[in-house]
Coordinates of C-alpha atoms and ligand atoms in Angstrom, one line a residue:
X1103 CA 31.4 -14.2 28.6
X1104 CA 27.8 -14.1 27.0
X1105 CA 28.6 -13.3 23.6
X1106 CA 26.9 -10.0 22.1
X1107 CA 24.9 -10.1 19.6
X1108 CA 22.0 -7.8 19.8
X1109 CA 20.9 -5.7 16.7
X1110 CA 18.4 -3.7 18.7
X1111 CA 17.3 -0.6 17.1
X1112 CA 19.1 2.6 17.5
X1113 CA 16.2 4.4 17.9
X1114 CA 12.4 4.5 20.0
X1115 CA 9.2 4.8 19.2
X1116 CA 7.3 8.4 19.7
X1117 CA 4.6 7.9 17.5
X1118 CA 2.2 4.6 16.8
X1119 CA -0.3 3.8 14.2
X1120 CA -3.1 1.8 15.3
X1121 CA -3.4 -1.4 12.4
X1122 CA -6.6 -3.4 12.1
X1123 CA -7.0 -7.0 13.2
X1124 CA -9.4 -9.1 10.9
X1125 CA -10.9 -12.8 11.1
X1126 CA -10.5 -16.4 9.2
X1127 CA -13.9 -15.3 8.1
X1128 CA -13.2 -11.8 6.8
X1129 CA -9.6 -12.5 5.2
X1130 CA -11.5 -15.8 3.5
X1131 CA -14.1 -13.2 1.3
X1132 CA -11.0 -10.5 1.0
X1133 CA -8.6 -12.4 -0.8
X1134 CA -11.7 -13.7 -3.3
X1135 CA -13.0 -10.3 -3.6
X1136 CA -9.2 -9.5 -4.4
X1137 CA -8.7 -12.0 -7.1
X1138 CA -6.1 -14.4 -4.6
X1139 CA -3.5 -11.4 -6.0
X1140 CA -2.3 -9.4 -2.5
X1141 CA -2.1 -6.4 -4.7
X1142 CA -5.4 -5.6 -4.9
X1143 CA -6.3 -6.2 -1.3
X1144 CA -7.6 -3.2 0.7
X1145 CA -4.6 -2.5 3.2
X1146 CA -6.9 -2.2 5.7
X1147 CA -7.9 -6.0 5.7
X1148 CA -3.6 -6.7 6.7
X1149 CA -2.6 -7.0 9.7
X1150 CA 1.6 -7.3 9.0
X1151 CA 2.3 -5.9 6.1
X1152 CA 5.1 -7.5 4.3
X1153 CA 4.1 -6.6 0.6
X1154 CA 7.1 -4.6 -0.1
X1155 CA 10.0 -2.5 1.6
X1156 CA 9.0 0.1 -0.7
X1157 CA 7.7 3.4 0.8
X1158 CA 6.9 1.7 3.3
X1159 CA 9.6 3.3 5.8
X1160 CA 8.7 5.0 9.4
X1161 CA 10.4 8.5 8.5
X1162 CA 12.5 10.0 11.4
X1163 CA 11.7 13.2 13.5
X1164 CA 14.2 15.2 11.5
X1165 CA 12.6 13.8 8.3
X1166 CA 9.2 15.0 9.3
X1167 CA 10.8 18.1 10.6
X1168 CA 12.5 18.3 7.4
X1169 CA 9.1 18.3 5.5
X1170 CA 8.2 21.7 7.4
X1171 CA 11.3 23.2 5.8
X1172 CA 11.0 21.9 2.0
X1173 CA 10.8 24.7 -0.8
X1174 CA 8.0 24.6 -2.6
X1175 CA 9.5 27.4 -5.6
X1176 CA 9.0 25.5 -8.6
X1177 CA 12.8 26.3 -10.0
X1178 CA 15.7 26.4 -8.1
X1179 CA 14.1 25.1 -5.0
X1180 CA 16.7 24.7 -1.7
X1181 CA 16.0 21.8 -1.4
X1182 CA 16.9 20.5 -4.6
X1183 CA 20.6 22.0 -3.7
X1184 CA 20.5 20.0 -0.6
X1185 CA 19.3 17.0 -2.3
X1186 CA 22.6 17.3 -4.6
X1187 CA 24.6 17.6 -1.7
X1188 CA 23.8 15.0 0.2
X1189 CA 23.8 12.5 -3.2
X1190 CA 27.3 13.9 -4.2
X1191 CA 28.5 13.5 -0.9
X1192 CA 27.1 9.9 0.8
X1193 CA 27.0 8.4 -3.7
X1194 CA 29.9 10.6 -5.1
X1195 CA 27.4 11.4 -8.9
X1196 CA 27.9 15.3 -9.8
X1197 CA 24.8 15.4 -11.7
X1198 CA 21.3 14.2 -10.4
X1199 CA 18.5 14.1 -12.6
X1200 CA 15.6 13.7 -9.8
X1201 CA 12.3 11.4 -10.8
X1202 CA 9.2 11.0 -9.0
X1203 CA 10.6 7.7 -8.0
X1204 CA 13.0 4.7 -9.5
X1205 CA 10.9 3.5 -12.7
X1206 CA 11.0 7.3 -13.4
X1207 CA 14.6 7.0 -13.6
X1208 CA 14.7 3.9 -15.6
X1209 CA 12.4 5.3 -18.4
X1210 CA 14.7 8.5 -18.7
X1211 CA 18.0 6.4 -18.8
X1212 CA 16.7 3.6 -21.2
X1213 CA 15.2 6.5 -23.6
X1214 CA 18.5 8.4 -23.6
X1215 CA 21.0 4.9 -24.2
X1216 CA 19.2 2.2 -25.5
X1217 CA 18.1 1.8 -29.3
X1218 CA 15.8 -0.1 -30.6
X1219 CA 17.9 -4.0 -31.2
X1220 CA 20.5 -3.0 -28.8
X1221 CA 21.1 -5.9 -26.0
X1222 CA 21.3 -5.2 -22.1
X1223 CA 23.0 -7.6 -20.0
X1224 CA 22.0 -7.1 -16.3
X1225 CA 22.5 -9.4 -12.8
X1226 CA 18.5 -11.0 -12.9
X1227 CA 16.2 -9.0 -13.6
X1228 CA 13.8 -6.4 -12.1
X1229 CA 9.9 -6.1 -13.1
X1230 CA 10.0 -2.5 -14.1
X1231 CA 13.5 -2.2 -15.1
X1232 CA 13.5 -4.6 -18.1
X1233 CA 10.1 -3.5 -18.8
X1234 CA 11.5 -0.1 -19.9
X1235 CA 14.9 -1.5 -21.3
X1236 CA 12.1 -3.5 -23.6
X1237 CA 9.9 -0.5 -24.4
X1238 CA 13.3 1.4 -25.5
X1239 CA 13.8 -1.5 -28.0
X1240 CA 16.2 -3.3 -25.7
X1241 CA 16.5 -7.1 -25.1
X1242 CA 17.4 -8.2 -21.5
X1243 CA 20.1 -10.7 -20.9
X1244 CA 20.5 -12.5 -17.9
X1245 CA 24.6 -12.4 -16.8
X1246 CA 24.2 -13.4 -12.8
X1247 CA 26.3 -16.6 -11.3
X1248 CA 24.5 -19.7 -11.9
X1249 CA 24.4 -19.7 -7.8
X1250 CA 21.5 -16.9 -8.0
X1251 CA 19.0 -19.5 -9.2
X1252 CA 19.9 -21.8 -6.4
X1253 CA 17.9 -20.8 -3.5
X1254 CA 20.0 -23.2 -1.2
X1255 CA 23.4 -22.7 -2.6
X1256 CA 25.3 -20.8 0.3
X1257 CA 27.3 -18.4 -1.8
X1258 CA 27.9 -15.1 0.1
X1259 CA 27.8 -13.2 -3.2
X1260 CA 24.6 -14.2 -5.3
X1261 CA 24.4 -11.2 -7.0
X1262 CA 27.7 -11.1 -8.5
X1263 CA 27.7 -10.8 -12.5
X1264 CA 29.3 -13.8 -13.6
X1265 CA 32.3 -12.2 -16.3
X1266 CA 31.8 -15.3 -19.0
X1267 CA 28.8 -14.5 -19.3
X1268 CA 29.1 -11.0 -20.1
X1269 CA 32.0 -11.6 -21.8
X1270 CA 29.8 -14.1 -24.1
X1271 CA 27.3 -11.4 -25.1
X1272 CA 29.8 -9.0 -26.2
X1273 CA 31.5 -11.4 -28.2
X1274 CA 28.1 -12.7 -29.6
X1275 CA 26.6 -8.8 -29.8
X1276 CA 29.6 -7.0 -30.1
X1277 CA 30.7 -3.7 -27.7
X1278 CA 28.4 -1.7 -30.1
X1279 CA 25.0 -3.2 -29.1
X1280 CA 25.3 -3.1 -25.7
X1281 CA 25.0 0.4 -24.7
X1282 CA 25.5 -0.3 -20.7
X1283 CA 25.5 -2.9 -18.2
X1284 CA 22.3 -2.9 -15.8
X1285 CA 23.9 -3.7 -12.6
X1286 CA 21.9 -4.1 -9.6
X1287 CA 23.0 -4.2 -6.0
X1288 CA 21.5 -6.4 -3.6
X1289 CA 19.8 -8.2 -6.3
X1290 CA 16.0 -7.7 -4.9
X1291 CA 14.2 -10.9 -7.3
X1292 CA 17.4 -12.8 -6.4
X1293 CA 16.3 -12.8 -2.5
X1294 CA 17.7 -9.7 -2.1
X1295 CA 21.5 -11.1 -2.6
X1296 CA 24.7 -8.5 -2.9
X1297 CA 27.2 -8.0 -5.3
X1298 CA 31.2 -8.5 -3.7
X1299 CA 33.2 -5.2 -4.1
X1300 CA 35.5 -7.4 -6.3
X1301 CA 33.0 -8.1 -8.9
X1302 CA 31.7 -4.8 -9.2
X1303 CA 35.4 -3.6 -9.9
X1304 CA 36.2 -6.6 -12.3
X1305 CA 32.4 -5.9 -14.3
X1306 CA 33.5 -1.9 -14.3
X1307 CA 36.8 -3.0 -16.0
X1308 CA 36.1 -5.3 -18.2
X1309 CA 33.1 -2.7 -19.5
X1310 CA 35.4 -0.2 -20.0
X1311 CA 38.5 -2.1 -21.3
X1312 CA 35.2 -2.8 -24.1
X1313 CA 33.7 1.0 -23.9
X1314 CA 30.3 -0.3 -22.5
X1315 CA 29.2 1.8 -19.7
X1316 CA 27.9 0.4 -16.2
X1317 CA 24.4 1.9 -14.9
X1318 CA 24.1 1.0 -11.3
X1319 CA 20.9 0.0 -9.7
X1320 CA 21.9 1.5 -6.7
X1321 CA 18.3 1.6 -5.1
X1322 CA 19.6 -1.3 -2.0
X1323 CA 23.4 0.0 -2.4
X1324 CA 23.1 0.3 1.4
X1325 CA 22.5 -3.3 1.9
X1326 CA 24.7 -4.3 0.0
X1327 CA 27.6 -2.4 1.6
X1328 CA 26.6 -4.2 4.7
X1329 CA 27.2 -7.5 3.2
X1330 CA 30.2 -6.5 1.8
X1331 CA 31.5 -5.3 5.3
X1332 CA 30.5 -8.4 6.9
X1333 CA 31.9 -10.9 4.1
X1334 CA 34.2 -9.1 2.1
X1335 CA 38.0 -9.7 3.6
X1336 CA 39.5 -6.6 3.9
X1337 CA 36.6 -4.5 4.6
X1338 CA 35.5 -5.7 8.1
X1339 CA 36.8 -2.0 9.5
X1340 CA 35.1 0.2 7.0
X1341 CA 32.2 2.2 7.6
X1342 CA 29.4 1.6 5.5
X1343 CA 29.9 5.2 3.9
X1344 CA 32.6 4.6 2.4
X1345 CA 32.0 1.0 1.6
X1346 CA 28.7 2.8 -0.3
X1347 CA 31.2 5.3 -1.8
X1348 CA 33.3 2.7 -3.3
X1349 CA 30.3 0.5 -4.9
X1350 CA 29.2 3.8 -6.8
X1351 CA 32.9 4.4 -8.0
X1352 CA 33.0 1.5 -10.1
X1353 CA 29.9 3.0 -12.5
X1354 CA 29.0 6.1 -14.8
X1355 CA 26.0 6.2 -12.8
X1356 CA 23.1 4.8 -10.8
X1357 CA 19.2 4.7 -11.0
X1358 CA 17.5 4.9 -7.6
X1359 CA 14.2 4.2 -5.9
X1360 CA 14.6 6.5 -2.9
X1361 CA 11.7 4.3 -1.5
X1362 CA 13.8 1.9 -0.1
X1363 CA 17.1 2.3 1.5
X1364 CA 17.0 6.1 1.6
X1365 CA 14.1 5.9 4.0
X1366 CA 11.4 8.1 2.3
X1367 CA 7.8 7.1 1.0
X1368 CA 8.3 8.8 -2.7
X1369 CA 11.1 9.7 -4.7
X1370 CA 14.0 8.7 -6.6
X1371 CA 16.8 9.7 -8.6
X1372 CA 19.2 9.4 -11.8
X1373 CA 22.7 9.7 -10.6
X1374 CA 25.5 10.3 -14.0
X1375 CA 28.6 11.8 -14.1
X1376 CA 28.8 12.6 -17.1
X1377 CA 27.1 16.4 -18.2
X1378 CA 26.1 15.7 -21.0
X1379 CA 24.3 12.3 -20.8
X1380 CA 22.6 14.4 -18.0
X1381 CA 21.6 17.1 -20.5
X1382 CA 19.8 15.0 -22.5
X1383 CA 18.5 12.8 -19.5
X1384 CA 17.0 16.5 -18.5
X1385 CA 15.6 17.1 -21.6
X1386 CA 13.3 14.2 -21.1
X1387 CA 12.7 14.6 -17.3
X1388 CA 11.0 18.0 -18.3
X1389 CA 8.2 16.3 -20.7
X1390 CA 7.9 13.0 -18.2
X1391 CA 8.6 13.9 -14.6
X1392 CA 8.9 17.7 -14.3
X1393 CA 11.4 20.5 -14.3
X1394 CA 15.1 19.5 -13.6
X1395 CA 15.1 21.2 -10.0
X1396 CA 12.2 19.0 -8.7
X1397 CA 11.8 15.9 -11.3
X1398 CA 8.9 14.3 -9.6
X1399 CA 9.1 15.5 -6.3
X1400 CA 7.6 18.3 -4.0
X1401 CA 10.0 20.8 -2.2
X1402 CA 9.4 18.5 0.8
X1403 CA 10.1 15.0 -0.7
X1404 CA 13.3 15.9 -1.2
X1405 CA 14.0 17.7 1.5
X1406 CA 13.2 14.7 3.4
X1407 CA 14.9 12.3 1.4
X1408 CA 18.5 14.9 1.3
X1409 CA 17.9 13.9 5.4
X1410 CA 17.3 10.4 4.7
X1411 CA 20.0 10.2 2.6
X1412 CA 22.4 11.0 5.4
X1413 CA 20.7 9.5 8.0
X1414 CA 21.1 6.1 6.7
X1415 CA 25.0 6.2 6.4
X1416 CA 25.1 8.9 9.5
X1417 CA 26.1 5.4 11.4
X1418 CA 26.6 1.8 10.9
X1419 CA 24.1 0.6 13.7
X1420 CA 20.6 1.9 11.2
X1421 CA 21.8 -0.6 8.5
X1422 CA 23.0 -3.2 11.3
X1423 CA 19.5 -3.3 13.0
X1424 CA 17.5 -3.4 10.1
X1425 CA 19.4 -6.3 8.3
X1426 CA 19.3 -7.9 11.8
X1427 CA 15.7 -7.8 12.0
X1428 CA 15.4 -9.7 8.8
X1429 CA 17.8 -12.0 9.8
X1430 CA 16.1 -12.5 12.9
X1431 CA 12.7 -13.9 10.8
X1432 CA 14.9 -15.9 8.4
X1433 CA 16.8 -17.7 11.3
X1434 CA 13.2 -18.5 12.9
X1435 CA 12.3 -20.3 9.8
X1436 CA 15.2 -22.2 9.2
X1437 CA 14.9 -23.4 12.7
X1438 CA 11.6 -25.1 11.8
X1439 CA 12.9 -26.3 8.3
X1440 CA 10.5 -24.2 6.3
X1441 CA 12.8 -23.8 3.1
X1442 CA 13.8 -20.1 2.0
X1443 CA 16.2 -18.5 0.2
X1444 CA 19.8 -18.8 1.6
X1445 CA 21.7 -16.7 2.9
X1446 CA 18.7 -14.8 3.8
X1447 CA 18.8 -11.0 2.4
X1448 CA 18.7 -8.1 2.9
X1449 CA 15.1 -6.7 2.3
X1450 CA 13.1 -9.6 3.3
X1451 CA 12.0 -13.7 3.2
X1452 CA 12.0 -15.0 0.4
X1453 CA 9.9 -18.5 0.9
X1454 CA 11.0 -21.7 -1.5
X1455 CA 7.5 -22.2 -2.8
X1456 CA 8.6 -24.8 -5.6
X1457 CA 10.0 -26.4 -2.6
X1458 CA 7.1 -26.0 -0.2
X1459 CA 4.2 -26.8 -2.9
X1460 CA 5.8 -29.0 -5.2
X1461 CA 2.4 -30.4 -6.1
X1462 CA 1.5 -27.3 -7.5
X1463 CA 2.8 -27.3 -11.0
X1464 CA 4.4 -24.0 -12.1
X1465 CA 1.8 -23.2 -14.6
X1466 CA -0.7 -23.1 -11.9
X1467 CA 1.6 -20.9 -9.7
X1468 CA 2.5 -21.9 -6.6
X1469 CA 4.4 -18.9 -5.1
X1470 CA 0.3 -17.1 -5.4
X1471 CA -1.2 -19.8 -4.4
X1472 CA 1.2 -20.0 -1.4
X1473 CA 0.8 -15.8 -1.0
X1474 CA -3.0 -16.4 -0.7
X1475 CA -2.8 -18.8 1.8
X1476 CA -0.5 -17.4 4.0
X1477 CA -2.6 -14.3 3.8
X1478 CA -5.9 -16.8 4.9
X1479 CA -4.1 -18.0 8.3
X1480 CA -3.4 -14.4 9.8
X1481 CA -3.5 -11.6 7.5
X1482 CA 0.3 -11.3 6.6
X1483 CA 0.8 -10.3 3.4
X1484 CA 3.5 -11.1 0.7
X1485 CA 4.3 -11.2 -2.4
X1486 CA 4.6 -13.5 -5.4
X1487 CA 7.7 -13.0 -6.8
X1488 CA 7.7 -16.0 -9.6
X1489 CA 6.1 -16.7 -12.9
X1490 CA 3.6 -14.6 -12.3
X1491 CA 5.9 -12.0 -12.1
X1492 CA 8.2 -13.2 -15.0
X1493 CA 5.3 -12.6 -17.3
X1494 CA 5.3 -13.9 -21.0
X1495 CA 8.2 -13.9 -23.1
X1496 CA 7.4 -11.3 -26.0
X1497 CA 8.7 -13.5 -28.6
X1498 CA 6.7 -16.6 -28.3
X1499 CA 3.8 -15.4 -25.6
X1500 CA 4.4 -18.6 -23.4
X1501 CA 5.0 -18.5 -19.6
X1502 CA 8.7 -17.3 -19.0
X1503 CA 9.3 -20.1 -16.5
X1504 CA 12.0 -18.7 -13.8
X1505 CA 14.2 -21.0 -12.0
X1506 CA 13.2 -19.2 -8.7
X1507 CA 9.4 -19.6 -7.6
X1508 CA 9.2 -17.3 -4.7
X1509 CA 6.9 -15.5 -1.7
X1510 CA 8.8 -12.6 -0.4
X1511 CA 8.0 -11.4 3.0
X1512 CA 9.3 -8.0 2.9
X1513 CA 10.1 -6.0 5.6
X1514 CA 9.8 -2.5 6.0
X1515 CA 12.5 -0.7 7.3
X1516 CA 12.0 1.0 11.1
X1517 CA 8.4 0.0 11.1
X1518 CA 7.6 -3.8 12.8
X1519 CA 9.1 -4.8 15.9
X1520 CA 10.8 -8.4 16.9
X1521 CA 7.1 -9.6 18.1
X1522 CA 5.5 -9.1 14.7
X1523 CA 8.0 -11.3 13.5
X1524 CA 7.2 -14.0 16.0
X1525 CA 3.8 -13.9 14.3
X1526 CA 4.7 -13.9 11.0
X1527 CA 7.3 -17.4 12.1
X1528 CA 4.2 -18.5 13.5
X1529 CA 2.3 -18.1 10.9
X1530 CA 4.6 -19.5 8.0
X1531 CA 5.6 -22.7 10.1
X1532 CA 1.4 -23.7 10.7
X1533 CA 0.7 -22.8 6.8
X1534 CA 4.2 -25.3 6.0
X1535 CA 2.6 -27.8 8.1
X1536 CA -0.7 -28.1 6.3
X1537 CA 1.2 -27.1 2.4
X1538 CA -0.8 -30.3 1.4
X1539 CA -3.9 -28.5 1.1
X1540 CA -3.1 -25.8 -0.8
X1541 CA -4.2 -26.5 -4.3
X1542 CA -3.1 -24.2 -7.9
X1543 CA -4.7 -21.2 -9.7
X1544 CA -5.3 -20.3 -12.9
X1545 CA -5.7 -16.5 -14.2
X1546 CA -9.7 -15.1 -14.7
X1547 CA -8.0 -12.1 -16.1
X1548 CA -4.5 -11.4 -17.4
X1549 CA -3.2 -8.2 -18.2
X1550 CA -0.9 -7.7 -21.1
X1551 CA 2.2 -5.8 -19.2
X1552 CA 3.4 -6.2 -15.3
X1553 CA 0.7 -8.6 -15.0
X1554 CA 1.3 -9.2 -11.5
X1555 CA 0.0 -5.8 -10.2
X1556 CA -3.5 -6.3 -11.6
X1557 CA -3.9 -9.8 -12.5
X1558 CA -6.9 -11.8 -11.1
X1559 CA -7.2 -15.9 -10.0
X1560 CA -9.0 -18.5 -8.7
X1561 CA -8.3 -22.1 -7.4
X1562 CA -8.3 -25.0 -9.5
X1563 CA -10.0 -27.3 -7.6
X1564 CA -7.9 -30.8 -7.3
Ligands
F0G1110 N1 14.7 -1.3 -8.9 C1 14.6 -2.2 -7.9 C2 15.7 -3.1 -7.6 C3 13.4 -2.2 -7.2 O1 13.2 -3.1 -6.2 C4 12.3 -1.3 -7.6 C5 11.1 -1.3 -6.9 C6 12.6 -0.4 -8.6 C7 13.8 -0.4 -9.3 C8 11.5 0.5 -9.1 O2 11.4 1.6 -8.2 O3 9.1 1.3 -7.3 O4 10.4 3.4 -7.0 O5 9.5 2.8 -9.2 N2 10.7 -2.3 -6.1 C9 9.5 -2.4 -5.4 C10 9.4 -3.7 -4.7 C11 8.2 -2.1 -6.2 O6 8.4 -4.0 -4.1 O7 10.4 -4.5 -4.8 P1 10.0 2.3 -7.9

């Protein structure tokens, strides 16, 4: 019998959006004009646009429907109420504090718990997340299994929070410092790696055997279920609803960018269960985002996202397909020995550019340099996700060197079909073959905070 293995999409195409092809020539003067950062390219100039899964979905007829229907009243719009439904129902919070999208969420929840020398211990970090856990007066601490810096180490569970670790910083800290644990599911600077079921119930109890609370970011929750249904023992039957259900029961509440798995191009959310963190979480949300029955978000965001919300649990085949589909690209390049993070993810391809470049010493970043290039050969764009990234450490104003020196080619969800990531394969396998050539950069302007977003480069010539 042929064995079935098809993740085909569960759904067809009624509308298409025309993209722009460029040449060697043109994509040559646009990546100099754009300082060799992919950020500041013109998005016309792309022609597959991997930059980031984020708002970057193809919304469904009954989300676009959905946007007809949206209540503009600025309090007490419906579809705030149907926005807390569908988060109490498919995420189990009571109280949603809704943001204009997840950093929105992050500010409100490290104002409201974090004082200024407190210590927050998280599974790797995220760009914007420690940013505001540092701008409350927090200090990040790294607590993910070694295995997460490994980008060949086969461990099923990269994102798990390794318990010694924790353990180690509330013995060195003690409880009091650490106001919450900053948990992240399907750890997106990690190669987008989940957390097991296991370990998010052993980190929940240990935090509250110690009265530390566990904050959730639950922004790729849904991929992680998946993993967790295909790897976890014991859950192999479940649907990913209630595997989603069960992540979320194991913390006091969740930040969300509703820009990835809940299949919307804006919004987010602050999930809490407690009523009176989200009193004073509202009480902020009214100076920063807007009033508590629309946060950031028109009448028709969240209207669409209360649909999206649903549709991505409504069954298992969405969240099958899409991880497929990225799947699908990673097995391509595996094939031709290109090294990438292993297993592949969940939101993209995560390229091994301290393997591929290793002449290209990471103070002259090779994960850009390799971003640039592969941009150059056919107008795919990625992302650096390295020291570029990592940024300087506050403390000492060198480099933070991370282990992991990364291009992530990140897939939208419902948007590219199994031919685009032919090309892309293509792609990647003739820039791997000539690597040689691709020499470092340094920065011609650096700015102080998230400097990836706006920094600007240029080649170091060998
Ligand atoms: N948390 C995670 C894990 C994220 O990946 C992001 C955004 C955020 C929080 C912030 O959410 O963008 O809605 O303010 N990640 C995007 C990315 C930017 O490309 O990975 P946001």
């Amino acid at each position: 019998m042929v064995e079935r293995r098809s993740w085909a999409e569960p759904f067809r195409i009624k509308v298409v959006e025309p993209i722009h092809m460029t040449t060697r020539e043109e994509r040559v003067r646009a990546i100099e004009e754009a300082g060799y950062n992919t950020f500041l390219l013109r998005a016309d100039d792309v022609y597959i646009d991997l930059l980031t899964d984020s708002g970057t979905s193809a919304m469904s007829d009954r989300q676009w429907a959905s946007m007809m229907i949206g209540d503009e009243a600025y309090a007490g719009s419906h579809s705030f109420y149907r926005l807390v439904d569908a988060v109490q129902e498919v995420y189990g919070y009571e109280e949603l504090v809704p943001t204009h999208q997840g950093r929105g969420a992050e500010h409100i929840l490290s104002q409201i718990l974090i004082s200024p020398g407190d210590v927050v211990p998280g599974n790797m970090y995220f760009t914007t997340t420690r940013f505001h856990q540092e701008y409350a007066g927090g200090r990040f601490v790294d607590v993910i299994v070694e295995e997460a810096h490994d980008p060949a180490d086969l461990h099923p569970f990269k994102g798990n929070i390794d318990l010694a670790k924790l353990q180690a910083v509330i013995d060195e800290h003690g409880a009091e410092k650490v106001p919450y644990v900053s948990f992240e599911t399907n750890v997106n600077m990690a190669g987008g790696q989940p957390a097991s079921m296991a370990n998010l119930k052993a980190t929940y109890e240990l935090c509250r055997a110690n009265d530390i609370l566990v904050m959730l970011d639950a922004t790729r929750a849904l991929e992680n279920a998946y993993f967790i249904q295909q790897r976890e023992a014991g859950f192999e039957d479940r649907s990913i609803g209630s595997i989603l259900r069960e992540i979320c029961s194991y913390s006091d509440g969740a930040t969300v960018s509703s820009k990835k798995d809940n299949l919307v191009n804006i919004g987010g959310f602050l999930a809490l269960r407690d009523p009176e963190l989200a009193r004073r979480a509202r009480a902020l949300l009214v100076a920063f985002e807007g009033l508590q029955t629309y946060g950031g978000m028109a009448g028709r965001d969240m209207e669409a996202l209360a649909t999206g919300i649903r549709e991505m649990v409504a069954t298992d085949d969405h969240i099958r397909a899409r991880i497929g589909q990225v799947e699908y690209l990673g097995d391509l390049l595996i094939k031709a020995d290109v090294p990438v993070v292993r297993p592949i993810g969940g939101h993209g391809v995560f390229l091994d550019a301290a393997a591929i470049v290793p002449h290209v010493p990471q103070d002259r970043f090779p994960a850009q340099a390799l971003t640039a290039a592969l941009y150059v050969d056919a107008g795919v764009r990625g992302m650096e996700r390295g020291v570029v990234s990592a940024g300087r450490d506050p403390a000492t104003g060198d480099h933070k060197y991370p282990k992991l020196e990364l291009v992530r080619l990140t897939i939208p969800r419902r948007v590219y079909t199994q031919a685009h990531m032919d090309v892309v394969a293509e792609s990647v396998i003739a820039v791997h073959e000539q690597r040689d050539r691709i020499e470092g950069l340094r920065f011609t302007y650096e700015p102080e905070d998230l400097r990836f977003f706006q920094a600007r480069f240029e080649p170091i010539p060998a």
